[in-house]
CSV table of C-alpha atoms (C1' of nucleotides) in Angstrom, one decimal:
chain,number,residue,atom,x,y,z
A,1,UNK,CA,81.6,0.7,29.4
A,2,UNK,CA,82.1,4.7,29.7
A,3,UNK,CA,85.4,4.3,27.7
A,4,UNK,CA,84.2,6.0,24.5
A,5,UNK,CA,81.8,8.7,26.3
A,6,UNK,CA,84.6,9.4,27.9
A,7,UNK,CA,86.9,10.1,25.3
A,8,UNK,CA,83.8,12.4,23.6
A,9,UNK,CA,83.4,14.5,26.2
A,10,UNK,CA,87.2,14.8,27.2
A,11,UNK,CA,87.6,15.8,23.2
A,12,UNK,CA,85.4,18.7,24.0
A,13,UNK,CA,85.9,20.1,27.3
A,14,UNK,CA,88.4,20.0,30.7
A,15,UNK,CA,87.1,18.7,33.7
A,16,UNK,CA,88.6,17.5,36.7
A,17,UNK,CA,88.9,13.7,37.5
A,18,UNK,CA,86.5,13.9,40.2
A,19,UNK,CA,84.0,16.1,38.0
A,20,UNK,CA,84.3,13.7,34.8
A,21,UNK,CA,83.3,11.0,37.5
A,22,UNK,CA,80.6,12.8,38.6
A,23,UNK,CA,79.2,13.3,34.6
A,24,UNK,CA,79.5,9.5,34.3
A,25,UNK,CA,77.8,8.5,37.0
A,26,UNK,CA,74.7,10.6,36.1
A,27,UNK,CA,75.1,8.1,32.6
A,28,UNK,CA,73.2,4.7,32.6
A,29,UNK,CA,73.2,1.9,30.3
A,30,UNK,CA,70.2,0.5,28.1
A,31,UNK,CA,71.0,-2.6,25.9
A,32,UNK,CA,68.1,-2.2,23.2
A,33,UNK,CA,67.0,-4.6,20.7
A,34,UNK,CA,66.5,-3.6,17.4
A,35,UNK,CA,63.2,-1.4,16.1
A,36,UNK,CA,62.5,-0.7,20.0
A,37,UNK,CA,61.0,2.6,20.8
A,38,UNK,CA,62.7,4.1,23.2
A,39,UNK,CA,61.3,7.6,23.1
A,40,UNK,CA,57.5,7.9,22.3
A,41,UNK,CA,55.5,10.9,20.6
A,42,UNK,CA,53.2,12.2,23.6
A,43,UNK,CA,55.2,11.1,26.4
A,44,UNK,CA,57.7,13.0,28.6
A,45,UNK,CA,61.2,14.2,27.2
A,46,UNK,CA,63.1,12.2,30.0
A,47,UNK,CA,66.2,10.9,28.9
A,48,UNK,CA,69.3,12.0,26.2
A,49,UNK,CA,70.9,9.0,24.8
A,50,UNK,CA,74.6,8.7,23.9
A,51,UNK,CA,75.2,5.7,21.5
A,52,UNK,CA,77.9,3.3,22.1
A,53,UNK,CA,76.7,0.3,19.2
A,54,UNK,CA,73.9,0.6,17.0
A,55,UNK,CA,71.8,3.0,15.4
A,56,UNK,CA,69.0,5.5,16.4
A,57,UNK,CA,66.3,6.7,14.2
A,58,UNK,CA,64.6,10.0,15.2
A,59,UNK,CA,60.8,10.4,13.2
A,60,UNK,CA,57.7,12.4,13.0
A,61,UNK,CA,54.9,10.6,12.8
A,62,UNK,CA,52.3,12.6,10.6
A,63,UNK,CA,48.6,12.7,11.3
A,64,UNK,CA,48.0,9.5,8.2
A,65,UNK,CA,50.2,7.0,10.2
A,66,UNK,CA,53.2,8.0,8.1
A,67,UNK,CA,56.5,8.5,9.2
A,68,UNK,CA,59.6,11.6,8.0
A,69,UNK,CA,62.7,10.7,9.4
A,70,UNK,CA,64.6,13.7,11.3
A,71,UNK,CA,67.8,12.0,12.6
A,72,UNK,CA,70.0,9.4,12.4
A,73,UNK,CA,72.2,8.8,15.3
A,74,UNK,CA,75.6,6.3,14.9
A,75,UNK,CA,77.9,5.6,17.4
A,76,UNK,CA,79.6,8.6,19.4
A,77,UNK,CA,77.0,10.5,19.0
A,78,UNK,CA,74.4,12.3,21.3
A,79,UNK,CA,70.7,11.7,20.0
A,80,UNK,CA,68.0,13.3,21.6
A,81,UNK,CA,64.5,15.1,20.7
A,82,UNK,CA,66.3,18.6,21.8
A,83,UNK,CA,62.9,20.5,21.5
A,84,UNK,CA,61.4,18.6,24.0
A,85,UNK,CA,64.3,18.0,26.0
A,86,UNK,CA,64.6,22.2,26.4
A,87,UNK,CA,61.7,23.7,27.7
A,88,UNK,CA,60.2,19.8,28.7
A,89,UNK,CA,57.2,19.9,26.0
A,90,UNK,CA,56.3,16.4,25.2
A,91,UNK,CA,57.7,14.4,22.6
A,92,UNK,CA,56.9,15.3,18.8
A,93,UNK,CA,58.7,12.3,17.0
A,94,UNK,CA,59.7,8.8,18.1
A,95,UNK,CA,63.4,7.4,19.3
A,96,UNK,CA,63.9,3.9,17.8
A,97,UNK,CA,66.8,1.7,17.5
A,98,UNK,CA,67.4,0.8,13.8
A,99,UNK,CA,69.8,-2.2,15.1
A,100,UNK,CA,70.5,-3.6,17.9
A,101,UNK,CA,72.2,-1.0,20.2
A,102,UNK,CA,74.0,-0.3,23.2
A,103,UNK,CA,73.2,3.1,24.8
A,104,UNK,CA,74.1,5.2,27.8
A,105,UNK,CA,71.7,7.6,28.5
A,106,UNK,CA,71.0,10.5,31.3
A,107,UNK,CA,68.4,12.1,33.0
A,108,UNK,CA,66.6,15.3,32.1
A,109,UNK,CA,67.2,16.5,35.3
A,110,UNK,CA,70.5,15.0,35.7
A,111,UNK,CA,72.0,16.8,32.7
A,112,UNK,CA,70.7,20.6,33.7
A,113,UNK,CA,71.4,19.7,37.2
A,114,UNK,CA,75.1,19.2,35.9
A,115,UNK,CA,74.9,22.4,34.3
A,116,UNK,CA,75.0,24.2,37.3
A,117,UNK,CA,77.5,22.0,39.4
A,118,UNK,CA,80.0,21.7,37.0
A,119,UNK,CA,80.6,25.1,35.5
A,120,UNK,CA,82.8,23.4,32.2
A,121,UNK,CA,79.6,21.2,31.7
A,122,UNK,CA,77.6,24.6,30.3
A,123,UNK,CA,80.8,24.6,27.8
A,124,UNK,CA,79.5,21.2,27.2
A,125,UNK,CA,76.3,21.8,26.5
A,126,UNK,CA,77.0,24.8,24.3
A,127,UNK,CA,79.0,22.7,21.9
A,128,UNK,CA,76.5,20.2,21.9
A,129,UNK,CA,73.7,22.9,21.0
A,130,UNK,CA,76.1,24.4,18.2
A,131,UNK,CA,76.4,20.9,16.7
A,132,UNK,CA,72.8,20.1,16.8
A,133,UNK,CA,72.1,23.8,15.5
A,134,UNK,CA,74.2,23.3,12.6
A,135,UNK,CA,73.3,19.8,11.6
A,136,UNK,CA,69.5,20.9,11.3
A,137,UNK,CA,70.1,23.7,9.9
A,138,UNK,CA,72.3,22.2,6.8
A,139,UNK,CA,69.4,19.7,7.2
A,140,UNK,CA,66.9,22.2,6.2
A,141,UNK,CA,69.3,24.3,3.4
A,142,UNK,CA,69.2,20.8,1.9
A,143,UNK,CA,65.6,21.0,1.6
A,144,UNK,CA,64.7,23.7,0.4
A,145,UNK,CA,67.5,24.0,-2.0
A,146,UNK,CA,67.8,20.8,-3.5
A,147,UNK,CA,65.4,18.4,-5.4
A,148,UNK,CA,65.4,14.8,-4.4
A,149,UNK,CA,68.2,13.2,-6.8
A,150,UNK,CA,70.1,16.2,-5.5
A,151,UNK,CA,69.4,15.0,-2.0
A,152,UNK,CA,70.8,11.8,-2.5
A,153,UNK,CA,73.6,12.6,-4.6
A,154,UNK,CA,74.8,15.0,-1.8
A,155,UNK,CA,74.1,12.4,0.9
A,156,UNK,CA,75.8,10.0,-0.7
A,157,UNK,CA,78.8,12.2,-0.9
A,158,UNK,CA,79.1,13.0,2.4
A,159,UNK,CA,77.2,10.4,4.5
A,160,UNK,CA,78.4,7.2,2.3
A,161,UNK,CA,78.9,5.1,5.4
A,162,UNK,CA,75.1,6.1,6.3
A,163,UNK,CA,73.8,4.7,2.5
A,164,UNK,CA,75.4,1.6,2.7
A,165,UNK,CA,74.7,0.7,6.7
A,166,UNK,CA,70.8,1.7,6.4
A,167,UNK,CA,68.1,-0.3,4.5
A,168,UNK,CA,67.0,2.0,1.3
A,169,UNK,CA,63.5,2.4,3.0
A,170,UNK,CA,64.9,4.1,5.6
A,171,UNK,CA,67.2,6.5,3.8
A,172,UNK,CA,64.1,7.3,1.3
A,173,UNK,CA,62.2,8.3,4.2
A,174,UNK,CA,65.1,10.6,5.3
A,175,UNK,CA,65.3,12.0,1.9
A,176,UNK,CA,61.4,12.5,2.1
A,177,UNK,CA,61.1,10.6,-1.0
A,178,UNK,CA,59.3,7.0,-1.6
A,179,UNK,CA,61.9,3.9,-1.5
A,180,UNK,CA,60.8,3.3,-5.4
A,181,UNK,CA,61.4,7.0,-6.0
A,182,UNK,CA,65.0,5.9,-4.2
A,183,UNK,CA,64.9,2.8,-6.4
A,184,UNK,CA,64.9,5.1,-10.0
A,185,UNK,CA,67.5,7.7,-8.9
A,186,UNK,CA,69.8,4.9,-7.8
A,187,UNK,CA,69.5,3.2,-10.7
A,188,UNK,CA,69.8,6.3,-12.7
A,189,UNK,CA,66.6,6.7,-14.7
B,1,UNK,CA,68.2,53.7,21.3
B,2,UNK,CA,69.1,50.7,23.3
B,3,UNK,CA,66.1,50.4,24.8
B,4,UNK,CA,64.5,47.2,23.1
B,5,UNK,CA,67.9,45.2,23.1
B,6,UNK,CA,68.3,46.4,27.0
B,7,UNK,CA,64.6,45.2,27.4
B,8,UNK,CA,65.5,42.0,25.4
B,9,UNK,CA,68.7,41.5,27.7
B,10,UNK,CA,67.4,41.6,30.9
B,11,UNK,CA,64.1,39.7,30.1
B,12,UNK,CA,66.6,37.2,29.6
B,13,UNK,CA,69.4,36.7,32.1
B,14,UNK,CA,70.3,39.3,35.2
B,15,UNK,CA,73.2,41.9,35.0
B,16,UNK,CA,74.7,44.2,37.0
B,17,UNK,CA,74.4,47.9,35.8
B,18,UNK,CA,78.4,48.0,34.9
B,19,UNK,CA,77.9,44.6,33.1
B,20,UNK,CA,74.8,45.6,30.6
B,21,UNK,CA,76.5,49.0,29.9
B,22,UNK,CA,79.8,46.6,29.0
B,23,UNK,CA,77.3,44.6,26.7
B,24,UNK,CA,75.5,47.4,25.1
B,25,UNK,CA,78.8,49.3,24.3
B,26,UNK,CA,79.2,46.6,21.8
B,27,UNK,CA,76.8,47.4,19.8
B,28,UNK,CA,76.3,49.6,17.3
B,29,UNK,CA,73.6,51.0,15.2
B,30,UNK,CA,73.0,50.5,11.5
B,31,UNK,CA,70.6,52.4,9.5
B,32,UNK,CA,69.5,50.6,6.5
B,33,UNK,CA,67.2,51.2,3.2
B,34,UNK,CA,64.7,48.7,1.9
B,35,UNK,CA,66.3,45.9,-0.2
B,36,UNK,CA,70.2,46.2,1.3
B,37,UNK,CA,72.3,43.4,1.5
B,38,UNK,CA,73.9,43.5,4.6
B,39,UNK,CA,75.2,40.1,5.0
B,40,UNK,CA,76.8,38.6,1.3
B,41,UNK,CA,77.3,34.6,0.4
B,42,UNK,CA,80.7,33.8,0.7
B,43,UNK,CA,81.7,36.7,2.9
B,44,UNK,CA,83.4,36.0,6.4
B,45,UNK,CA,80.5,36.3,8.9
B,46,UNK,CA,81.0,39.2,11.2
B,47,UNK,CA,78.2,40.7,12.6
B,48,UNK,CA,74.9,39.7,14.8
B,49,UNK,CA,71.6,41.8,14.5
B,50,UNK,CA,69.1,42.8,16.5
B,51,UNK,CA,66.3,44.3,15.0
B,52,UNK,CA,65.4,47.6,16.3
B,53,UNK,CA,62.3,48.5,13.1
B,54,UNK,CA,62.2,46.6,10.2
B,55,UNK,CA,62.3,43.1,9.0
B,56,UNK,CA,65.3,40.7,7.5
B,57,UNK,CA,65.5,38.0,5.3
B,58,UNK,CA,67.9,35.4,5.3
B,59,UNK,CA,68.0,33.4,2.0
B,60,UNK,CA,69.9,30.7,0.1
B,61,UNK,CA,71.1,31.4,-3.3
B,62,UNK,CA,71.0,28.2,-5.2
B,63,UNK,CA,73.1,27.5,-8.2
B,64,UNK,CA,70.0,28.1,-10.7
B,65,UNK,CA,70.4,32.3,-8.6
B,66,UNK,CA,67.2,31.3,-7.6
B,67,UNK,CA,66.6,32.3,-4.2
B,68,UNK,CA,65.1,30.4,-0.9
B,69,UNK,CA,64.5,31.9,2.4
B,70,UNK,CA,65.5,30.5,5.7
B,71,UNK,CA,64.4,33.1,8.0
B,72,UNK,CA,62.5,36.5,8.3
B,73,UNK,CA,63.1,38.5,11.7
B,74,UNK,CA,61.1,41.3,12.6
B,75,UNK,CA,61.3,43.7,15.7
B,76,UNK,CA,63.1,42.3,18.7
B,77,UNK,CA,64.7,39.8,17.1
B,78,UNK,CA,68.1,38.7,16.8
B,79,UNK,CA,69.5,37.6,13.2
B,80,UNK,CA,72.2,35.9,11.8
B,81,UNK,CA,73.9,33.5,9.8
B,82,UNK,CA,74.7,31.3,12.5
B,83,UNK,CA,76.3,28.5,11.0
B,84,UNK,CA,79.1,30.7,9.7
B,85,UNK,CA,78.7,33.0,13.0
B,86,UNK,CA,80.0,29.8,15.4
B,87,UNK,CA,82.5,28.3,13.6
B,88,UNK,CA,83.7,31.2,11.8
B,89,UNK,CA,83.7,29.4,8.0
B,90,UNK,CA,82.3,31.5,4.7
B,91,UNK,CA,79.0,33.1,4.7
B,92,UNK,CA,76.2,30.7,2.9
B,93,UNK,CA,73.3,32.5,3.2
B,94,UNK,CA,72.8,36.5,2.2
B,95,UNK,CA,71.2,38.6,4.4
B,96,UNK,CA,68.8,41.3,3.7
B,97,UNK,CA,66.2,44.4,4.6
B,98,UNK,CA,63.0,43.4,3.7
B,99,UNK,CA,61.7,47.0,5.0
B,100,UNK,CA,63.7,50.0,5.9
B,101,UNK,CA,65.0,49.0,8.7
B,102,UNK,CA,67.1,50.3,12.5
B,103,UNK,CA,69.7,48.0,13.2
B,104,UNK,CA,71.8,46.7,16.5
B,105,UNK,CA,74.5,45.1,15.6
B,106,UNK,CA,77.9,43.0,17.6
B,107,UNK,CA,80.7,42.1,15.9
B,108,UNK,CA,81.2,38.4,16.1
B,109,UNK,CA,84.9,38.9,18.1
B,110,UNK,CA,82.9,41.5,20.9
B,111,UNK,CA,80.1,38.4,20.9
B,112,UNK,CA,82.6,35.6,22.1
B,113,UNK,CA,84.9,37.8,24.0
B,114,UNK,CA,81.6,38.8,26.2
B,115,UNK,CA,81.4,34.7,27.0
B,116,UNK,CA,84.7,35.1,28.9
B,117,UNK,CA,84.4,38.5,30.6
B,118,UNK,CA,80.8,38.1,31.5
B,119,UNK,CA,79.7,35.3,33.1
B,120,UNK,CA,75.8,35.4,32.4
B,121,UNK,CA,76.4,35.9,28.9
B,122,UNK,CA,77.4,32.3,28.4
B,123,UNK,CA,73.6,31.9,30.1
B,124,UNK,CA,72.2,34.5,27.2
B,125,UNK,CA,74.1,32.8,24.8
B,126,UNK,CA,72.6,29.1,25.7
B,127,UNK,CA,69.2,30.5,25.4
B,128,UNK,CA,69.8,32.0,21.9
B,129,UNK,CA,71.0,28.4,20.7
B,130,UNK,CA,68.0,26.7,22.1
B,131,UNK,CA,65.6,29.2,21.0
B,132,UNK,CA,67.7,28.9,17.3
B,133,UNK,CA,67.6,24.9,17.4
B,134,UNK,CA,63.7,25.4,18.6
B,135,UNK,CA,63.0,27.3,15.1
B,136,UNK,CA,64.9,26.1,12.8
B,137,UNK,CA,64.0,22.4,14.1
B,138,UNK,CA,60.5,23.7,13.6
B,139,UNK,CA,60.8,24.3,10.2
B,140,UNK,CA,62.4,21.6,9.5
B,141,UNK,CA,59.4,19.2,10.8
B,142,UNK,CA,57.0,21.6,8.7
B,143,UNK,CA,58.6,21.1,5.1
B,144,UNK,CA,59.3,17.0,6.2
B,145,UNK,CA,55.6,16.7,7.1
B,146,UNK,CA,53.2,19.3,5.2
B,147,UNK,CA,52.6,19.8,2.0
B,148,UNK,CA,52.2,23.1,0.9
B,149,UNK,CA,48.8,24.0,1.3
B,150,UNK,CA,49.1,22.8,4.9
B,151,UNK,CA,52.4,25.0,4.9
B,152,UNK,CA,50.3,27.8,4.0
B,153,UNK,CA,47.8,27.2,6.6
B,154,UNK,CA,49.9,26.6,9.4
B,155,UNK,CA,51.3,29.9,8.8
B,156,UNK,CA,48.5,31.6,8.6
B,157,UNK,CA,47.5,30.1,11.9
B,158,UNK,CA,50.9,30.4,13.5
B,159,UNK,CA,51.7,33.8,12.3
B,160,UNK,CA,49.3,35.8,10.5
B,161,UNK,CA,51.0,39.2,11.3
B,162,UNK,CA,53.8,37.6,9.2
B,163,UNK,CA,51.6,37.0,5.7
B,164,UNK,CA,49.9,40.0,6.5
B,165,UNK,CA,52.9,42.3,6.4
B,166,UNK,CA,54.9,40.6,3.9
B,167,UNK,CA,54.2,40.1,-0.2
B,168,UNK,CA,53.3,37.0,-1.6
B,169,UNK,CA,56.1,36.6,-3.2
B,170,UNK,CA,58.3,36.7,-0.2
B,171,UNK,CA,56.0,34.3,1.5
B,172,UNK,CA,55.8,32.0,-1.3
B,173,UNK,CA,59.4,31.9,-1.3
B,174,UNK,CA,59.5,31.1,2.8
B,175,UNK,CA,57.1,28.0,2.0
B,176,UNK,CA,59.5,27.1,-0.7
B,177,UNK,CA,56.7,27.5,-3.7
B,178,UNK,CA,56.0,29.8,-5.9
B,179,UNK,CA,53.9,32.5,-6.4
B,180,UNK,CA,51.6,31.2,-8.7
B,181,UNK,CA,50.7,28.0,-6.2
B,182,UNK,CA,50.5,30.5,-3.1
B,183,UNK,CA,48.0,32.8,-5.3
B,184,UNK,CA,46.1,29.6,-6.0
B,185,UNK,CA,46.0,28.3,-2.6
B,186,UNK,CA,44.8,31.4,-1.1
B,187,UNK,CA,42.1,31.5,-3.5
B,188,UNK,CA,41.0,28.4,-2.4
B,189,UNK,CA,41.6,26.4,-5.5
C,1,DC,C1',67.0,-25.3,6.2
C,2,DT,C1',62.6,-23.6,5.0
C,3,DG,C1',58.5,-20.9,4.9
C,4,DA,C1',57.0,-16.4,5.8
C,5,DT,C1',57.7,-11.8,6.1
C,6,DT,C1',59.9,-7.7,4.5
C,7,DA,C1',62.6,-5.0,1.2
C,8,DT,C1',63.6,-3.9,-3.6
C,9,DT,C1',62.8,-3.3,-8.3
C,10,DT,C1',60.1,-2.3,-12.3
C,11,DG,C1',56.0,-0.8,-14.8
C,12,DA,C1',51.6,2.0,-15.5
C,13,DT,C1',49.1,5.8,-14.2
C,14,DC,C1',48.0,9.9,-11.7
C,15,DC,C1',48.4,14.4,-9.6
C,16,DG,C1',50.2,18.6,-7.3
C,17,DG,C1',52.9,22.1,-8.1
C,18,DA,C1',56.2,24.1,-11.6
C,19,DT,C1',56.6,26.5,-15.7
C,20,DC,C1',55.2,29.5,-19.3
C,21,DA,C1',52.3,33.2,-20.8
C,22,DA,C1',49.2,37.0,-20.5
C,23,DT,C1',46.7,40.3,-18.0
C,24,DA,C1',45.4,43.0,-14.0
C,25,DA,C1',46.5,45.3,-9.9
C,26,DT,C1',49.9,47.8,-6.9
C,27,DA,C1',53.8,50.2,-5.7
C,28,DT,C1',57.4,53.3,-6.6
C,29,DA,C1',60.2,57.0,-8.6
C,30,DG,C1',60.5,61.2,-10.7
D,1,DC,C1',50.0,62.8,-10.8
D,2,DT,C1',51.9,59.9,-14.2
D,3,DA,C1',55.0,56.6,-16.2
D,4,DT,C1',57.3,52.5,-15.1
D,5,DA,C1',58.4,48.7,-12.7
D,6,DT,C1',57.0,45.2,-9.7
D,7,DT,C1',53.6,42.1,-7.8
D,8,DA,C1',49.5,39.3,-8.1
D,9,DT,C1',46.2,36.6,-10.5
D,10,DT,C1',44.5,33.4,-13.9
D,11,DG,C1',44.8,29.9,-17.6
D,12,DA,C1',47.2,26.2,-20.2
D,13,DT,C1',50.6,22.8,-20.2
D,14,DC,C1',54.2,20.0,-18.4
D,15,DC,C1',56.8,17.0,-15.4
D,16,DG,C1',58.8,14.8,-11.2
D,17,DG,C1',57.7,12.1,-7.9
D,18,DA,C1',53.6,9.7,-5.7
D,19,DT,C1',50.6,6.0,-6.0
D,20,DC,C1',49.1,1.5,-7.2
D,21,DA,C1',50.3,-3.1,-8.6
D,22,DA,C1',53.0,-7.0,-9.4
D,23,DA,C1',57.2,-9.7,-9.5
D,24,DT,C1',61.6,-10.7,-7.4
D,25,DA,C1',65.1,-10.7,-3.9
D,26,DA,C1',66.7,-10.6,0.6
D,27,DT,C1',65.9,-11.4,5.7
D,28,DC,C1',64.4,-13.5,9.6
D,29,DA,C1',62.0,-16.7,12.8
D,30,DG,C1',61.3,-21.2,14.0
DNA sequence: CTGATTATTTGATCCGGATCAATAATATAG
DNA sequence: CTATATTATTGATCCGGATCAAATAATCAG
């Protein structure tokens, strides 16, 4: 059940047998449905999930009801709503599964508490911040450099995989466009 | 002439006297005019600044040489491109005074050696990612969920010092409009 | 398998902000 | 202080993407 975790966090720092123990057991599992909510705007930043199977959908929920997608989370990867999850704000956007996932997660308190009983764990923890630093940021260039077709074009060159997995509602709404806007640029008009 | 960054510092994370002289001997000062580029697209990113007087810009150049701004940082602030600063890859962002402006700045080598020599600069560092991901992840809701009048007025709210002691044109450009529409807005139109 | 819900496509229209253009106001250099 | 360049405003027009609407296709629950 670890095996994968495991093998991410081993790829990315050193730890002692006993220490990489110690990291997993701070991890529990969550078998989620999919479209379950597992992180709600308004409530507590609790937990950071690491995705085994399935998808996660990270989303601000705008003051008209609508939705703008943030994240996408696939497997091997860490999702969590990091603002929060830092200085323990409440939640700003919503955690849903997008299929039917399998999850380990870990505690707020459990992950900084690991920061300072396992010194490689702040090594950790740095690389995770870099990543998550850099994926929003190229996130944002995107934005404000590049028109929607653009937006598609370049996600479609890098993220393929992502285009083809994800209904095109959802990746519209990650390209803040409409899903008929989506409809036109795919079908090149 | 270290007094701000030593203020910064120690506001931050705790140092022995022999440790924050080690830290401030890395830096070094840098005078600059109004409207000097002091970080180039497609340069290798070596240098972090903290701002002393004056403000930065960090911008975008988009294929069209059109320009859009990421990020302006006033006084006791630190600045740079750090997406190339982490990984060490190519400059994609320029970097420039806004104002004429008294400059701190750490070469990128110094920066990473302090993580190994002093201990609680791996803590310092940690808080300048979070604080990073906090801003950046902030601006990246605002342009995913406002439109640009509600850009404008979150702004306005958030940081009036900012509109106030910047052009227009400069804050159009942060908002990621142009001039015209910021003029308009502002006049209530 | 089947009906019902949800997603996708396509068309018609609308609108916010961009673009282009001209003028007015400011800032800057000499 | 004055000439010049830069910035801000205002008006006219344009256009990309949103919105609204309807038809079709794909999924899903029972």
């Amino acid at each position: 059940m670890h095996e994968q975790l495991t093998k991410f966090i081993t790829d990315r720092i050193q730890l002692s047998e006993a220490d990489l123990q110690q990291v997993l057991s701070c991890f529990h599992l969550l078998i989620a449905k999919k479209n379950e909510i597992i992180g709600r705007t308004g409530e507590l930043s609790r937990r950071m999930f690491f995705v085994n199977k399935g998808c996660l959908r990270v989303y601000y929920i705008k003051p008209d009801g609508r939705e703008a997608t943030r994240r996408f989370a696939f497997e091997n990867s860490f999702s969590t709503s990091l603002t929060s999850f830092i200085d323990g704000t409440l939640l700003k956007e919503d955690t849903q599964t997008v299929e039917s996932s399998e999850l380990l997660y870990i505690h707020r308190e459990d992950f900084y508490s690991l920061l300072n009983t396992i010194p490689s764990w702040e090594k950790f923890y740095r690389g995770f911040l870099e990543q998550a630093y850099i994926i929003n940021t190229s996130r944002l260039e995107d934005f404000i450099t590049l028109n929607p077709r653009e937006r598609y074009q370049l996600l479609l060159k890098e993220n393929p995989e992502m285009v083809l997995r994800l209904p095109n509602k959802l990746i519209a709404n990650y390209l803040n466009i409409t899903q008929e806007a989506l409809s036109r640029i795919k079908s090149g008009s």
